Amino acid sequence: MSGEKKRHVIPGEVITSGPYRAEQNTIQVGDNIVSTIIGLSDVHDGSVRVIPLTGGYMPKDDDLVIGKIASHSSLSWTADINSCYVGMLPASDVFGRDYSSSSDDMTAKLAKGDLIAARIVNADMTRDPLITISGRELGKIDSGELVKISPNKVPRLIGKRGSMIQMIESSTNSQITIGQNGLLVVSSEDPNGLLKAIRAIELIEEQAHVANLTDQVNEMLESKSE
């Protein structure tokens, strides 16, 4: 089946069987290679992968992500990380090793809808990724506007050596926390600066393919119109 035509697949669908390597967006289940996302299957040179159709975020170890708490059990929270997977945040990551499900109130720390800055600890694609909020600049986000862009536009937003995002922040007196999963939090004490920063992000999302994007963004930021 090597070199077979690409075809649409969905999560859980068997792509092929036999002595193939399960690579990007696939897992090995017995003798079968199974897709973990919606996309196009690609069987080539003894390996199998799935090419995403939606540009959705695929977790990778050590990625910084923005998540929204979706639910919790007695041992962990789940967070929406703009992916076909959810982030799993253990209660012990927040309470410490002495965490007790009978005496510690998880909702007092993180409730449904709360935003967090987290890091991917383990992105084993056979299960939902493990995340942590223990670390510098990680944890609950108490203020700011949540903005969503395509994850593959994040490098364009950041710019070379951070040039684009620094230009936006300095021009609007804002602070922007960027998740590699395409979720951002924009904060500013100046309402007009906040709006202009969000508009700049939206412009980059729309025009990421053009060559003179930096000039367009700079012109918009320098405009006196609000």
mmCIF file of C-alpha atoms in Angstrom:
data_model
loop_
_atom_site.group_PDB
_atom_site.id
_atom_site.type_symbol
_atom_site.label_atom_id
_atom_site.label_comp_id
_atom_site.label_asym_id
_atom_site.label_seq_id
_atom_site.Cartn_x
_atom_site.Cartn_y
_atom_site.Cartn_z
ATOM 1 C CA MET A 1 0.000 0.000 0.000
ATOM 2 C CA SER A 2 3.029 2.271 0.011
ATOM 3 C CA GLY A 3 2.400 5.348 -2.082
ATOM 4 C CA GLU A 4 -1.411 4.940 -2.006
ATOM 5 C CA LYS A 5 -3.499 8.012 -2.792
ATOM 6 C CA LYS A 6 -4.260 10.408 0.015
ATOM 7 C CA ARG A 7 -7.784 10.076 1.384
ATOM 8 C CA HIS A 8 -9.917 11.785 3.993
ATOM 9 C CA VAL A 9 -9.858 10.139 7.411
ATOM 10 C CA ILE A 10 -11.403 10.871 10.798
ATOM 11 C CA PRO A 11 -10.226 10.174 14.364
ATOM 12 C CA GLY A 12 -10.317 6.440 15.093
ATOM 13 C CA GLU A 13 -10.379 5.396 11.439
ATOM 14 C CA VAL A 14 -8.005 2.628 10.380
ATOM 15 C CA ILE A 15 -5.715 3.922 7.635
ATOM 16 C CA THR A 16 -3.798 0.745 6.874
ATOM 17 C CA SER A 17 -2.404 -2.418 8.429
ATOM 18 C CA GLY A 18 0.955 -4.106 8.366
ATOM 19 C CA PRO A 19 4.605 -3.240 9.007
ATOM 20 C CA TYR A 20 4.287 0.550 8.854
ATOM 21 C CA ARG A 21 5.605 3.239 11.199
ATOM 22 C CA ALA A 22 2.926 5.353 12.877
ATOM 23 C CA GLU A 23 4.064 8.950 12.510
ATOM 24 C CA GLN A 24 2.410 12.388 12.641
ATOM 25 C CA ASN A 25 -1.211 12.307 13.881
ATOM 26 C CA THR A 26 -1.478 8.504 13.931
ATOM 27 C CA ILE A 27 -1.180 5.749 16.514
ATOM 28 C CA GLN A 28 -0.512 1.998 16.367
ATOM 29 C CA VAL A 29 -3.430 -0.166 17.527
ATOM 30 C CA GLY A 30 -2.475 -3.795 17.179
ATOM 31 C CA ASP A 31 -1.545 -4.296 13.523
ATOM 32 C CA ASN A 32 -3.518 -1.225 12.460
ATOM 33 C CA ILE A 33 -2.436 2.384 11.993
ATOM 34 C CA VAL A 34 -5.234 4.669 13.206
ATOM 35 C CA SER A 35 -5.802 8.379 12.612
ATOM 36 C CA THR A 36 -6.047 10.703 15.626
ATOM 37 C CA ILE A 37 -7.386 13.719 13.690
ATOM 38 C CA ILE A 38 -9.472 14.769 10.700
ATOM 39 C CA GLY A 39 -7.184 15.048 7.702
ATOM 40 C CA LEU A 40 -5.588 13.420 4.679
ATOM 41 C CA SER A 41 -3.801 10.099 5.123
ATOM 42 C CA ASP A 42 -0.335 9.761 3.607
ATOM 43 C CA VAL A 43 1.258 6.318 3.309
ATOM 44 C CA HIS A 44 4.792 6.576 1.981
ATOM 45 C CA ASP A 45 8.142 4.780 2.352
ATOM 46 C CA GLY A 46 6.937 2.501 5.147
ATOM 47 C CA SER A 47 5.428 5.265 7.276
ATOM 48 C CA VAL A 48 1.930 6.611 7.801
ATOM 49 C CA ARG A 49 0.916 10.139 8.745
ATOM 50 C CA VAL A 50 -2.178 12.320 8.571
ATOM 51 C CA ILE A 51 -1.989 15.875 7.263
ATOM 52 C CA PRO A 52 -4.383 18.161 9.199
ATOM 53 C CA LEU A 53 -7.095 19.845 7.151
ATOM 54 C CA THR A 54 -8.144 22.436 9.697
ATOM 55 C CA GLY A 55 -4.776 23.725 10.870
ATOM 56 C CA GLY A 56 -5.701 22.649 14.379
ATOM 57 C CA TYR A 57 -3.152 22.523 17.156
ATOM 58 C CA MET A 58 -1.247 19.291 17.742
ATOM 59 C CA PRO A 59 0.384 19.287 21.204
ATOM 60 C CA LYS A 60 4.164 19.001 21.467
ATOM 61 C CA ASP A 61 6.329 18.603 24.541
ATOM 62 C CA ASP A 62 7.332 21.907 26.189
ATOM 63 C CA ASP A 63 4.860 24.030 24.179
ATOM 64 C CA LEU A 64 3.408 27.034 26.009
ATOM 65 C CA VAL A 65 -0.373 26.967 25.653
ATOM 66 C CA ILE A 66 -3.350 28.969 26.820
ATOM 67 C CA GLY A 67 -6.143 26.785 28.127
ATOM 68 C CA LYS A 68 -9.689 27.242 29.383
ATOM 69 C CA ILE A 69 -10.788 25.012 32.242
ATOM 70 C CA ALA A 70 -13.608 22.796 30.995
ATOM 71 C CA SER A 71 -14.273 20.370 33.859
ATOM 72 C CA HIS A 72 -12.666 18.476 36.696
ATOM 73 C CA SER A 73 -12.706 15.089 38.388
ATOM 74 C CA SER A 74 -11.452 14.306 41.879
ATOM 75 C CA LEU A 75 -7.878 14.058 40.585
ATOM 76 C CA SER A 76 -7.485 16.492 37.703
ATOM 77 C CA TRP A 77 -8.860 19.339 35.609
ATOM 78 C CA THR A 78 -9.413 19.195 31.862
ATOM 79 C CA ALA A 79 -8.621 22.283 29.782
ATOM 80 C CA ASP A 80 -9.664 23.233 26.264
ATOM 81 C CA ILE A 81 -6.361 23.840 24.444
ATOM 82 C CA ASN A 82 -7.792 24.434 20.949
ATOM 83 C CA SER A 83 -7.036 20.884 19.871
ATOM 84 C CA CYS A 84 -8.722 17.561 19.235
ATOM 85 C CA TYR A 85 -7.127 16.697 22.587
ATOM 86 C CA VAL A 86 -7.797 18.276 25.988
ATOM 87 C CA GLY A 87 -5.072 19.198 28.437
ATOM 88 C CA MET A 88 -4.976 17.157 31.649
ATOM 89 C CA LEU A 89 -3.863 19.155 34.700
ATOM 90 C CA PRO A 90 -3.324 16.967 37.797
ATOM 91 C CA ALA A 91 -4.639 18.306 41.102
ATOM 92 C CA SER A 92 -1.245 17.582 42.646
ATOM 93 C CA ASP A 93 0.315 20.081 40.230
ATOM 94 C CA VAL A 94 -1.663 22.834 41.971
ATOM 95 C CA PHE A 95 -2.051 21.575 45.536
ATOM 96 C CA GLY A 96 1.223 19.691 45.853
ATOM 97 C CA ARG A 97 1.886 16.092 46.801
ATOM 98 C CA ASP A 98 -0.248 16.365 49.937
ATOM 99 C CA TYR A 99 -3.421 16.904 47.871
ATOM 100 C CA SER A 100 -6.483 15.211 49.354
ATOM 101 C CA SER A 101 -9.664 14.833 47.299
ATOM 102 C CA SER A 102 -11.684 14.711 50.515
ATOM 103 C CA SER A 103 -10.414 17.965 52.032
ATOM 104 C CA ASP A 104 -9.152 20.166 49.169
ATOM 105 C CA ASP A 105 -11.674 22.143 47.114
ATOM 106 C CA MET A 106 -10.545 22.088 43.472
ATOM 107 C CA THR A 107 -12.996 24.763 42.365
ATOM 108 C CA ALA A 108 -11.481 27.174 44.885
ATOM 109 C CA LYS A 109 -8.295 27.041 42.806
ATOM 110 C CA LEU A 110 -9.612 26.680 39.261
ATOM 111 C CA ALA A 111 -13.235 26.821 38.144
ATOM 112 C CA LYS A 112 -14.897 26.143 34.812
ATOM 113 C CA GLY A 113 -14.102 28.963 32.376
ATOM 114 C CA ASP A 114 -10.881 30.073 34.087
ATOM 115 C CA LEU A 115 -7.954 30.738 31.766
ATOM 116 C CA ILE A 116 -4.507 29.316 32.436
ATOM 117 C CA ALA A 117 -1.058 29.638 30.931
ATOM 118 C CA ALA A 118 0.355 26.119 30.901
ATOM 119 C CA ARG A 119 3.157 24.056 29.444
ATOM 120 C CA ILE A 120 2.863 20.658 27.772
ATOM 121 C CA VAL A 121 4.692 18.083 29.891
ATOM 122 C CA ASN A 122 3.880 14.930 27.939
ATOM 123 C CA ALA A 123 2.335 14.932 24.470
ATOM 124 C CA ASP A 124 2.096 11.167 24.038
ATOM 125 C CA MET A 125 -0.510 10.949 21.274
ATOM 126 C CA THR A 126 -2.056 7.774 22.676
ATOM 127 C CA ARG A 127 -3.764 9.886 25.342
ATOM 128 C CA ASP A 128 -4.630 13.471 26.203
ATOM 129 C CA PRO A 129 -1.505 15.550 26.910
ATOM 130 C CA LEU A 130 -0.356 16.218 30.452
ATOM 131 C CA ILE A 131 0.060 19.918 31.270
ATOM 132 C CA THR A 132 1.503 21.906 34.154
ATOM 133 C CA ILE A 133 1.019 25.420 35.517
ATOM 134 C CA SER A 134 4.050 25.171 37.798
ATOM 135 C CA GLY A 135 6.761 27.412 36.427
ATOM 136 C CA ARG A 136 7.709 30.951 35.569
ATOM 137 C CA GLU A 137 4.891 32.966 33.959
ATOM 138 C CA LEU A 138 2.530 29.991 34.219
ATOM 139 C CA GLY A 139 -0.695 29.727 36.186
ATOM 140 C CA LYS A 140 -4.173 31.205 36.318
ATOM 141 C CA ILE A 141 -4.755 34.261 34.125
ATOM 142 C CA ASP A 142 -6.847 36.789 36.038
ATOM 143 C CA SER A 143 -7.421 39.462 33.376
ATOM 144 C CA GLY A 144 -7.302 40.107 29.656
ATOM 145 C CA GLU A 145 -9.186 39.350 26.472
ATOM 146 C CA LEU A 146 -8.992 35.896 24.905
ATOM 147 C CA VAL A 147 -8.209 35.962 21.177
ATOM 148 C CA LYS A 148 -8.053 32.938 18.892
ATOM 149 C CA ILE A 149 -5.982 32.613 15.723
ATOM 150 C CA SER A 150 -4.884 29.697 13.578
ATOM 151 C CA PRO A 151 -1.948 27.965 15.313
ATOM 152 C CA ASN A 152 0.062 28.025 12.084
ATOM 153 C CA LYS A 153 -0.141 31.848 12.095
ATOM 154 C CA VAL A 154 1.579 32.125 15.499
ATOM 155 C CA PRO A 155 5.129 32.383 14.081
ATOM 156 C CA ARG A 156 3.984 35.250 11.812
ATOM 157 C CA LEU A 157 2.453 37.028 14.794
ATOM 158 C CA ILE A 158 5.655 36.695 16.787
ATOM 159 C CA GLY A 159 7.877 37.769 13.883
ATOM 160 C CA LYS A 160 11.634 37.389 13.533
ATOM 161 C CA ARG A 161 13.215 37.480 16.990
ATOM 162 C CA GLY A 162 9.870 38.671 18.375
ATOM 163 C CA SER A 163 9.855 41.844 16.259
ATOM 164 C CA MET A 164 6.160 41.826 15.293
ATOM 165 C CA ILE A 165 4.719 41.152 18.727
ATOM 166 C CA GLN A 166 7.083 43.656 20.336
ATOM 167 C CA MET A 167 5.946 46.324 17.874
ATOM 168 C CA ILE A 168 2.297 45.685 18.708
ATOM 169 C CA GLU A 169 2.862 45.697 22.471
ATOM 170 C CA SER A 170 4.947 48.876 22.490
ATOM 171 C CA SER A 171 2.555 50.739 20.167
ATOM 172 C CA THR A 172 -0.564 49.839 22.159
ATOM 173 C CA ASN A 173 0.765 49.692 25.747
ATOM 174 C CA SER A 174 -0.481 46.130 25.946
ATOM 175 C CA GLN A 175 0.784 42.780 27.129
ATOM 176 C CA ILE A 176 0.136 39.745 24.955
ATOM 177 C CA THR A 177 0.550 36.187 26.175
ATOM 178 C CA ILE A 178 0.869 33.900 23.163
ATOM 179 C CA GLY A 179 0.010 30.226 23.299
ATOM 180 C CA GLN A 180 1.519 28.069 20.596
ATOM 181 C CA ASN A 181 -1.946 26.547 20.326
ATOM 182 C CA GLY A 182 -3.315 29.745 18.760
ATOM 183 C CA LEU A 183 -4.976 31.100 21.903
ATOM 184 C CA LEU A 184 -3.773 34.508 23.112
ATOM 185 C CA VAL A 185 -4.573 36.767 26.033
ATOM 186 C CA VAL A 186 -4.348 40.522 25.435
ATOM 187 C CA SER A 187 -4.220 42.897 28.409
ATOM 188 C CA SER A 188 -4.045 46.691 28.550
ATOM 189 C CA GLU A 189 -5.154 49.417 30.945
ATOM 190 C CA ASP A 190 -5.936 51.554 27.883
ATOM 191 C CA PRO A 191 -9.210 50.409 26.239
ATOM 192 C CA ASN A 192 -8.206 51.962 22.909
ATOM 193 C CA GLY A 193 -4.817 50.273 23.067
ATOM 194 C CA LEU A 194 -6.517 46.965 23.788
ATOM 195 C CA LEU A 195 -8.794 47.306 20.763
ATOM 196 C CA LYS A 196 -5.937 48.340 18.495
ATOM 197 C CA ALA A 197 -3.805 45.389 19.633
ATOM 198 C CA ILE A 198 -6.645 42.987 18.889
ATOM 199 C CA ARG A 199 -7.167 44.590 15.469
ATOM 200 C CA ALA A 200 -3.465 44.178 14.704
ATOM 201 C CA ILE A 201 -3.662 40.489 15.624
ATOM 202 C CA GLU A 202 -6.727 40.049 13.416
ATOM 203 C CA LEU A 203 -4.938 41.787 10.537
ATOM 204 C CA ILE A 204 -2.018 39.388 10.850
ATOM 205 C CA GLU A 205 -4.422 36.449 10.911
ATOM 206 C CA GLU A 206 -6.051 37.644 7.694
ATOM 207 C CA GLN A 207 -2.933 38.787 5.834
ATOM 208 C CA ALA A 208 -0.255 36.379 7.065
ATOM 209 C CA HIS A 209 0.549 35.372 3.487
ATOM 210 C CA VAL A 210 1.458 38.843 2.180
ATOM 211 C CA ALA A 211 5.033 40.091 1.896
ATOM 212 C CA ASN A 212 4.557 43.624 3.272
ATOM 213 C CA LEU A 213 2.628 42.617 6.363
ATOM 214 C CA THR A 214 4.916 44.453 8.786
ATOM 215 C CA ASP A 215 4.314 47.716 6.935
ATOM 216 C CA GLN A 216 0.550 47.160 6.976
ATOM 217 C CA VAL A 217 0.515 46.473 10.697
ATOM 218 C CA ASN A 218 2.748 49.447 11.453
ATOM 219 C CA GLU A 219 0.526 51.750 9.368
ATOM 220 C CA MET A 220 -2.557 50.541 11.216
ATOM 221 C CA LEU A 221 -0.895 50.992 14.609
ATOM 222 C CA GLU A 222 0.200 54.534 13.754
ATOM 223 C CA SER A 223 -3.268 55.481 12.520
ATOM 224 C CA LYS A 224 -5.100 57.829 14.874
ATOM 225 C CA SER A 225 -8.429 56.202 14.133
ATOM 226 C CA GLU A 226 -9.632 53.994 16.959
#
